[in-house]
Structures are given as C-alpha cells and as structure tokens.
Short mmCIF file of C-alpha atoms and ligand atoms in Angstrom, two decimals:
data_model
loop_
_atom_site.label_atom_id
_atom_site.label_comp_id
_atom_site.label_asym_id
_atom_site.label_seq_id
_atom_site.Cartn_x
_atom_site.Cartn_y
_atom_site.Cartn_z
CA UNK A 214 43.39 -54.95 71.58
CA UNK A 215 42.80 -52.24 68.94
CA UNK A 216 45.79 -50.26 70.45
CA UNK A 217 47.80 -53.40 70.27
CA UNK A 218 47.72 -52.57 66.18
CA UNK A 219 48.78 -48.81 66.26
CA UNK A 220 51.82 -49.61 65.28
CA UNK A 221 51.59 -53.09 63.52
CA UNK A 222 52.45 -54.21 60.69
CA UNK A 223 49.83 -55.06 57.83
CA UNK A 224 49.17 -58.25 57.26
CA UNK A 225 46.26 -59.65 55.30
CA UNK A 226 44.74 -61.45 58.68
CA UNK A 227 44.73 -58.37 60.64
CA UNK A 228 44.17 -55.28 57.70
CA UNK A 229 40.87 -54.15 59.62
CA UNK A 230 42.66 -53.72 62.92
CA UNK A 231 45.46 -52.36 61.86
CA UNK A 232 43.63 -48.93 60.07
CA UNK A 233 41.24 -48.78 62.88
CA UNK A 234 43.79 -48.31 65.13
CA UNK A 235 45.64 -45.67 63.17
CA UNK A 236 42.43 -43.42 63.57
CA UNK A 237 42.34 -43.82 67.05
CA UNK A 238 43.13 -40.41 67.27
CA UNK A 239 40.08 -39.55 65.01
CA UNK A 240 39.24 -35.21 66.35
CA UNK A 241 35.48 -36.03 65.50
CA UNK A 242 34.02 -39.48 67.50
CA UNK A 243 31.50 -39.91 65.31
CA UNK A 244 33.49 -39.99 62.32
CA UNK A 245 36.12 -42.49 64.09
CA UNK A 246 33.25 -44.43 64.93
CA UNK A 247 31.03 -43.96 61.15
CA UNK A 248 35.07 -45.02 59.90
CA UNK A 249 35.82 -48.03 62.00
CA UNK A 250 32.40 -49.61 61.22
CA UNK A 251 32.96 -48.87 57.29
CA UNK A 252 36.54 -50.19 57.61
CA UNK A 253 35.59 -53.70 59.21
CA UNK A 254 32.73 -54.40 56.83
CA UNK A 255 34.74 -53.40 53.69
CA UNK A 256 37.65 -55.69 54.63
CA UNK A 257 35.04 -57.92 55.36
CA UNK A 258 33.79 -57.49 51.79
CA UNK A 259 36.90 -57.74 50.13
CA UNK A 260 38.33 -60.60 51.95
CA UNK A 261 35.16 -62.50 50.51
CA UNK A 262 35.58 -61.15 47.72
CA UNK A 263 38.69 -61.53 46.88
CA UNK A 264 39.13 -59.38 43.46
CA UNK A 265 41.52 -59.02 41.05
CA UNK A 266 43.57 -56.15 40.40
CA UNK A 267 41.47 -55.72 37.07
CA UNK A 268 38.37 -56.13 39.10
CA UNK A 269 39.62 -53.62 41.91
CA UNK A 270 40.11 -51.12 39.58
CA UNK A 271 37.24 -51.22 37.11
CA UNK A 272 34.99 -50.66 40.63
CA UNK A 273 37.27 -47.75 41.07
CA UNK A 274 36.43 -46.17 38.12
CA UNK A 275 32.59 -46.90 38.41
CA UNK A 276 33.21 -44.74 41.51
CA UNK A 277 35.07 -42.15 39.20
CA UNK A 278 32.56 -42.32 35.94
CA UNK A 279 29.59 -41.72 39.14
CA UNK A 280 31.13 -38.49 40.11
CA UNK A 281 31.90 -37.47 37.14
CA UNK A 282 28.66 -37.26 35.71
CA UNK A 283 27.45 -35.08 38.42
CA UNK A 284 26.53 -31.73 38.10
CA UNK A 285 24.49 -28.95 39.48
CA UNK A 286 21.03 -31.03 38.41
CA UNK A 287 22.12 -34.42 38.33
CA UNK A 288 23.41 -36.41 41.67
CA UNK A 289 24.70 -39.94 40.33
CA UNK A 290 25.72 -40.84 44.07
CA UNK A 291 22.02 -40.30 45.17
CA UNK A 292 21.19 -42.20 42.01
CA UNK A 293 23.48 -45.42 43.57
CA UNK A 294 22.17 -44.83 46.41
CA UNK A 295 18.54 -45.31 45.84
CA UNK A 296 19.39 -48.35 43.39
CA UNK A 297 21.16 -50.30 46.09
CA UNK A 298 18.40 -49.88 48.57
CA UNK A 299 20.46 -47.53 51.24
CA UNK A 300 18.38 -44.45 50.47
CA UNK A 301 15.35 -46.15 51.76
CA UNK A 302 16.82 -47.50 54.89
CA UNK A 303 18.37 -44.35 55.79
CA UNK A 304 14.57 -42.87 55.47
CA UNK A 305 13.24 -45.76 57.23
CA UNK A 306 15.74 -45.20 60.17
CA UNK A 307 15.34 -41.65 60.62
CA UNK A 308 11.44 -41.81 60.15
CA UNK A 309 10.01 -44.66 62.48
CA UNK A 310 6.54 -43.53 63.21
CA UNK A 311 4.09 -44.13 65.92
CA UNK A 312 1.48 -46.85 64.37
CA UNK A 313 -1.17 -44.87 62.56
CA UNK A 314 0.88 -42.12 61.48
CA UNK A 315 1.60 -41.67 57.52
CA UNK A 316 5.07 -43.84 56.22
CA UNK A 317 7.63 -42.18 54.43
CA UNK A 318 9.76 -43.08 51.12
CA UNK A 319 12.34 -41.01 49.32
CA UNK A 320 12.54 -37.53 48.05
CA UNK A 321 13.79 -38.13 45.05
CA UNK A 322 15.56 -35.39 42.45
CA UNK A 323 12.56 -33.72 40.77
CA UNK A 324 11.43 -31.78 43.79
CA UNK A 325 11.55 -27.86 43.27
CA UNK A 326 11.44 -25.13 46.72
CA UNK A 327 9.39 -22.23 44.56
CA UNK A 328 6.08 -24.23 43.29
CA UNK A 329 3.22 -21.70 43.41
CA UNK A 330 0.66 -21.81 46.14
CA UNK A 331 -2.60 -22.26 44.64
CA UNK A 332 -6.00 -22.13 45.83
CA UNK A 333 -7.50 -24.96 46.92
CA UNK A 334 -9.51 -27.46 44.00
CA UNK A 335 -6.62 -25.56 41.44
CA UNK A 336 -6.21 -28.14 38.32
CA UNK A 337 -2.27 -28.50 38.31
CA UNK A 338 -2.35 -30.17 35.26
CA UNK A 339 -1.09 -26.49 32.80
CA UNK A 340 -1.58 -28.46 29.76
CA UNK A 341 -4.43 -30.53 29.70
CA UNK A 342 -2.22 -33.51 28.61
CA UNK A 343 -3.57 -36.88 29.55
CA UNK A 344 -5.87 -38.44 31.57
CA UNK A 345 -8.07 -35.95 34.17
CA UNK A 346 -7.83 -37.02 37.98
CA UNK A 347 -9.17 -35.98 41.12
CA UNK A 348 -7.18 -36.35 43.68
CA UNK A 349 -8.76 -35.67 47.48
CA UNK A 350 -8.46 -36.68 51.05
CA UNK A 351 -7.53 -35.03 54.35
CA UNK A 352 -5.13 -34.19 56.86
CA UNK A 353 -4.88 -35.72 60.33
CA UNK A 354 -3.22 -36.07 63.45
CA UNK A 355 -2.80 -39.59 65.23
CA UNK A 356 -6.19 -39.20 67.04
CA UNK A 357 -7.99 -38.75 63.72
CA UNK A 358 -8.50 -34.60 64.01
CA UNK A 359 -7.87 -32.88 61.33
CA UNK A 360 -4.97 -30.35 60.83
CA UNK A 361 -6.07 -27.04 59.77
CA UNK A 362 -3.36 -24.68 58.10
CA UNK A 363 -1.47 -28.16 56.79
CA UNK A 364 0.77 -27.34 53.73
CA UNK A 365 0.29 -30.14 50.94
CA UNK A 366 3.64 -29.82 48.05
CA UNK A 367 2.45 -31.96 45.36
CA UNK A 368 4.54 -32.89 42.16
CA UNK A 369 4.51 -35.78 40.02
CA UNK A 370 5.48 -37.06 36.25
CA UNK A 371 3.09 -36.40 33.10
CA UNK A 372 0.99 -39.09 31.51
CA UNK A 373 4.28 -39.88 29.70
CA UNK A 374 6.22 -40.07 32.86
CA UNK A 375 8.49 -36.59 32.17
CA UNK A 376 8.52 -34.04 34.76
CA UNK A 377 8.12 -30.54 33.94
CA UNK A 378 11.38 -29.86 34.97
CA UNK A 379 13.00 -32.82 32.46
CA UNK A 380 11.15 -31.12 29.33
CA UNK A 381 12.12 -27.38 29.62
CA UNK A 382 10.05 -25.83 26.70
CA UNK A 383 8.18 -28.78 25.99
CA UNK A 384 6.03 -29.03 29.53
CA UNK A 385 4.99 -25.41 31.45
CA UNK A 386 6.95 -24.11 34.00
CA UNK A 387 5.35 -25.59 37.05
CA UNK A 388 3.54 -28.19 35.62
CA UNK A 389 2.29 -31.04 37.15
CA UNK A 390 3.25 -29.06 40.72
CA UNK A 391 1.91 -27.03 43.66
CA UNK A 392 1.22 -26.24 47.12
CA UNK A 393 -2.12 -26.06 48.77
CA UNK A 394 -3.42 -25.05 52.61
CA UNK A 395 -5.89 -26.69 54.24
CA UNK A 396 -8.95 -25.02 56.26
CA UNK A 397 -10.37 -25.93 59.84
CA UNK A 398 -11.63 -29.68 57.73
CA UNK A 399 -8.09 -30.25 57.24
CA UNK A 400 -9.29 -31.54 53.86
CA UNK A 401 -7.36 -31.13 50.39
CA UNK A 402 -8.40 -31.33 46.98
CA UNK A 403 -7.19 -30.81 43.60
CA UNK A 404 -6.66 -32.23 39.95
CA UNK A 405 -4.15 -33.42 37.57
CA UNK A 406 -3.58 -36.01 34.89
CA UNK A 407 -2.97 -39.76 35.93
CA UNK A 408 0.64 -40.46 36.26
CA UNK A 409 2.71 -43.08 34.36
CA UNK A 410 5.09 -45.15 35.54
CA UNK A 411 9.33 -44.05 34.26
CA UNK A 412 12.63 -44.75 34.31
CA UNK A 413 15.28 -43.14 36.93
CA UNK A 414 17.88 -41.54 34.76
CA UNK A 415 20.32 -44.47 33.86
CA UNK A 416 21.98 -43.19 30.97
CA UNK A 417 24.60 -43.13 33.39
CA UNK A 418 27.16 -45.57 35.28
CA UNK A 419 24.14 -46.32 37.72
CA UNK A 420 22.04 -47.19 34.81
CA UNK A 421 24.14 -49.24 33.26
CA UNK A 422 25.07 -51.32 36.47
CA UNK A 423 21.09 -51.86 36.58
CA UNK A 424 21.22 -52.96 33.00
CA UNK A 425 24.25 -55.63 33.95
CA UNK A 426 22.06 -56.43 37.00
CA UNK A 427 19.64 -57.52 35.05
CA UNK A 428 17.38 -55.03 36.45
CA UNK A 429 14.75 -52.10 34.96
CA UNK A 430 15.16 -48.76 35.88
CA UNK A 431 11.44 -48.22 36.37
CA UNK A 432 9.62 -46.67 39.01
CA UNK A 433 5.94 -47.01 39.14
CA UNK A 434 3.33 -44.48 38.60
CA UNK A 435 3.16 -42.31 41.77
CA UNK A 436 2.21 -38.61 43.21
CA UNK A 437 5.57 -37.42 45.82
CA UNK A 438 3.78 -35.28 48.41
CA UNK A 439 5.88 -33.18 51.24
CA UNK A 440 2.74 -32.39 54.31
CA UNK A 441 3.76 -30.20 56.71
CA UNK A 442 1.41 -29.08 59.97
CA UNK A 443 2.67 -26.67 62.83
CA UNK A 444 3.69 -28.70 65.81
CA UNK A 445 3.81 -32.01 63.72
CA UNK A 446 6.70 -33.80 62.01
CA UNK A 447 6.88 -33.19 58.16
CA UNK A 448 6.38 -36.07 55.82
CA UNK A 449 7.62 -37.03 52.23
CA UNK A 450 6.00 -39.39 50.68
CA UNK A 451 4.49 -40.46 47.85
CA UNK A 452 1.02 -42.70 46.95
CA UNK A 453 1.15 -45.11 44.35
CA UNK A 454 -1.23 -46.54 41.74
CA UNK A 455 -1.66 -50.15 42.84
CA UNK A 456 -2.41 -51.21 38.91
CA UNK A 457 1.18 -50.16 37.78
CA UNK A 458 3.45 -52.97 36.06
CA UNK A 459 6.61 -51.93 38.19
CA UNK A 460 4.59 -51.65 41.77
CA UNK A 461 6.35 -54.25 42.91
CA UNK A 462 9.78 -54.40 41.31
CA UNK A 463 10.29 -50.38 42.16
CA UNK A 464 14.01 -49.64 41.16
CA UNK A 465 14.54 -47.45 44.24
CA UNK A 466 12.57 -49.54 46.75
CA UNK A 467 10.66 -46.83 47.92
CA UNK A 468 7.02 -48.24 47.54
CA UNK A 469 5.33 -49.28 50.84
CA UNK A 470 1.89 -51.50 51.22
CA UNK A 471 0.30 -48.59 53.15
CA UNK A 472 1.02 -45.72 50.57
CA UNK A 473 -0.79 -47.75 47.99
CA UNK A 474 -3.65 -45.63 46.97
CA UNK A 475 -7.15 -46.61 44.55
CA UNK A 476 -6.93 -45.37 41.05
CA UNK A 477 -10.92 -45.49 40.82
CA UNK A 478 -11.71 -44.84 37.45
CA UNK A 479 -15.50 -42.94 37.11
CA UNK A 480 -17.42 -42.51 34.04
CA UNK A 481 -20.55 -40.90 35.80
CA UNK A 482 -20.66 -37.38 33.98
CA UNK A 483 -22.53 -35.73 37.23
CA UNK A 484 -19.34 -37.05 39.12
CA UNK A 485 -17.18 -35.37 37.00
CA UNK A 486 -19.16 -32.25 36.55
CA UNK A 487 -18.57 -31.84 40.59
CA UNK A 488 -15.13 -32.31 40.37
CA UNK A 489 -14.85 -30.23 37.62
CA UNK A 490 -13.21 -32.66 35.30
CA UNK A 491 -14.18 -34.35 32.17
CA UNK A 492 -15.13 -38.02 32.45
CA UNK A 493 -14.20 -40.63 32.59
CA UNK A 494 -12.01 -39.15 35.02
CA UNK A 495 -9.42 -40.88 37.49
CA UNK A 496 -10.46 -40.28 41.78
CA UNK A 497 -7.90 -40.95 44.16
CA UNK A 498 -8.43 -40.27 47.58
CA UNK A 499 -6.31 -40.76 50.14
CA UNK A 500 -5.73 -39.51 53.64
CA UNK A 501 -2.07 -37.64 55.55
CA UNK A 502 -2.04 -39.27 59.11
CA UNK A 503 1.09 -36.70 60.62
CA UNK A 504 2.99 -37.52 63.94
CA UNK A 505 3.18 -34.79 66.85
CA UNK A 506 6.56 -33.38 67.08
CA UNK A 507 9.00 -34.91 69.73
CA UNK A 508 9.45 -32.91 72.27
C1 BEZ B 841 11.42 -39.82 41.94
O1 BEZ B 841 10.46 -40.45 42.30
O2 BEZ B 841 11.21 -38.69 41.53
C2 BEZ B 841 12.80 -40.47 41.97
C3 BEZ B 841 13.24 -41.05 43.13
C4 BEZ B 841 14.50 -41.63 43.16
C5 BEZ B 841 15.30 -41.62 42.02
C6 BEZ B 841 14.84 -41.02 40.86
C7 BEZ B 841 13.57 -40.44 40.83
FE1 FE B 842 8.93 -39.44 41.13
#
C-alpha cells in the first residue's frame, strides 16, 4: 500500500503515506523505521492541530531560539526534553530493572567526569555553607550481599540550590562532589550540607514555554548519585528529600516513590560527634540495590 504512494501526489488525506513512501529506500532501517513512525504521528499532530501559518512558524522559531542558545555548557534540546517528560521515558525504557533492584531518573547537566576520589567518611561540603548532613547506606546486589569495590559519584546543589560548577569563583572547585569505594561491607558514608530545592535553567526558550505553561521550573531538593560495581549494571539516580515543596510537581519528572529518602533531622550532640558533624545535623541513609549484568 505504502509503495502505492512512491510516486503520488500530495494531498492533505494521504501526506503521511506519501513521505513514507519516498524513504522507502532509507540506507539505514532503523532510521526509515525511527522516520516513518515520527512522520505518521506528526501528521497526525498537525492534522489535529490544524495551525496557522503564524502559528507554524512561531513553533519553528522556538525550535531555532532552542538551538541557538546552545553552547559547549548549555544543551537547550536536553532542557525540552526533560520538560516534556521524554527524557524520563527514554530512561525508563532503557533501564527496566528486575524488582528489588535500585530505579533510575535522569542525569541531568551538572555532572562532571574528573571529581576527586576521596576517602571514605570525606566531608564534601569545601565550604562549610549550610546545613551539616550525614549521608550513609550500602551497596547491594539483588540477593541483599553487599558489593565490595562499588564506586559511589556523588554531586548535588548547595543549601542555595547552585552547583559548584554554576558559581565559578563563588563555590570551590569540586564542591558539593566526589567519588568514594566501598570495602568488603559494601557500605558508604560521607557528609555534606542539606540540599535545596532550584530551578532548571529557563532563562531560555524552554523556560519561557514553562512560564506560558503555567508551570515552575523547580526541581526538588535531591543528591544525583552514578553506582557502579564490576559485573553489575551502572545506575544514575538520585534520592530525594520527601519534605521538599516541588516533590511532587518535579519540572523534569524524574522523581520516583522508591528514591524518596528520610531527611531525619538529629539534635543528639553524641550523634553528631560520631558522625563528625555539628548538630543538629541532617542523616540520610539510604541503600544502592544494583542489577547483575545481562549476559
Ligand atoms: C539536575 O538535576 O541536575 C537537572 C536535571 C535535568 C535538568 C536540569 C537539571
Ligand atoms: Fe540536580
């Protein structure tokens, strides 16, 4: 039937046909394929739709403004991504885990490759800025063992929600950021300062379609983690304080019931002797749950 089109005519009842069958020839299947199904749901879209020429083109140059605005540090498409949700399903679709493992969420853009690996119980936190934390937990496989030699990368925002690498002079180098190695317990430890909730960048095009969405570009207070163990699938996540205003309006969607961790504030000064903070401190603990490698 598709073939039937190759050579058609355009008309507005058959449009989707018609392209798909000009890229029958397509010297990648999965693109013909990844293009067909984009091609139907788009003329889909539009035929419901129905814009204007005005409207047609002011999406366009959404699409141009988003590009442009990209640059070495800043990914606007990402950005749209995330916002409309698609970022988290494509996570969700290429992480389904076997129950008891760990759930994933999004990367996100404040990630950096060369954090310092620090021994373990290390107080990330370079400037003493806001509230002390103890964070803590372990390491496991799907049976409950622990995973000795697990890496833990750990990075999150600054009691005023700014990552180190947002305020350049302002924050340390590093801040706020590091990786640690588990022994035989598989257990982790470290400290930090309690996280606040921010805002995703949006003094871009993506920010100002949440603002004419009616939408916040918050994201609620949270701790990103990458665990890695040998012979077991790496996981990106994050765990989230349950308390936060945004933790259940998240502008990127990325907060899941299971990664919802206790913010248990302590004001026991033996407690926070042994964690080597000063109380009242902030203990979150919270335990990795990796999946075995497919085979
Ligand atoms: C983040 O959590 O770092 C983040 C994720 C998605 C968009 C912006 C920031
Ligand atoms: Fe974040």
């Amino acid at each position: 039937m598709t073939d039937d089109h190759e050579h058609g005519y355009f008309t507005e009842a058959n449009s989707a046909e018609v392209v798909v069958a000009r890229n029958k020839n397509a010297k990648d299947q999965r693109l013909g394929q990844v293009m067909e199904v984009i091609t139907r749901k788009l003329h889909e879209a539009v035929k419901e739709i129905e814009p204007t020429q005005e409207e047609w083109f002011e999406a366009i140059m959404f699409l141009t403004r988003t590009g442009q605005i990209c640059n070495e540090w800043r990914q606007e498409y990402i950005l749209l991504s995330d916002v409309l949700g698609v970022s988290m399903l494509v996570d969700a679709i290429n992480n389904r885990k076997p129950s008891g493992a760990s759930e994933s969420t999004v990367l996100g853009p404040f990630h950096v490759a060369d954090a310092p690996e620090l021994p373990m119980g290390s107080n990330i936190c370079l400037d003493q800025k806001g509230e002390p934390m103890f964070v803590h937990g372990r390491i496991l496989d799907t049976e409950g063992k622990p995973i000795a030699g697990a890496k833990i990368d750990v990075w999150q925002a600054n009691d005023e929600g700014f990552y180190d690498v947002q305020q350049k002079g302002i924050q340390p180098d590093f801040n706020l950021r590091g990786v640690f190695r588990t022994g035989a317990d598989g257990r982790y430890w470290f400290r930090g300062a309690k996280p606040k909730y921010y805002p995703i960048p949006d003094d871009g095009p993506v920010g100002k379609l949440l603002g004419a969405l009616g939408r916040h570009p918050y994201r609620p207070a949270h701790l990103h983690y990458i665990v890695e163990g040998e012979g077991f699938e790496a996981l990106t996540t994050h765990i989230f304080d349950p308390d936060d205003p945004y933790i259940d309006t998240d502008a990127v969607f990325g907060v899941k019931q299971s990664l919802l961790a206790e913010f248990r504030k302590v004001e026991d000064a033996d407690a926070a002797a042994k964690a080597k903070v000063a109380a009242p401190f902030y203990d979150v603990e919270f335990d990795f749950v990796l999946s075995r490698k497919k085979k």
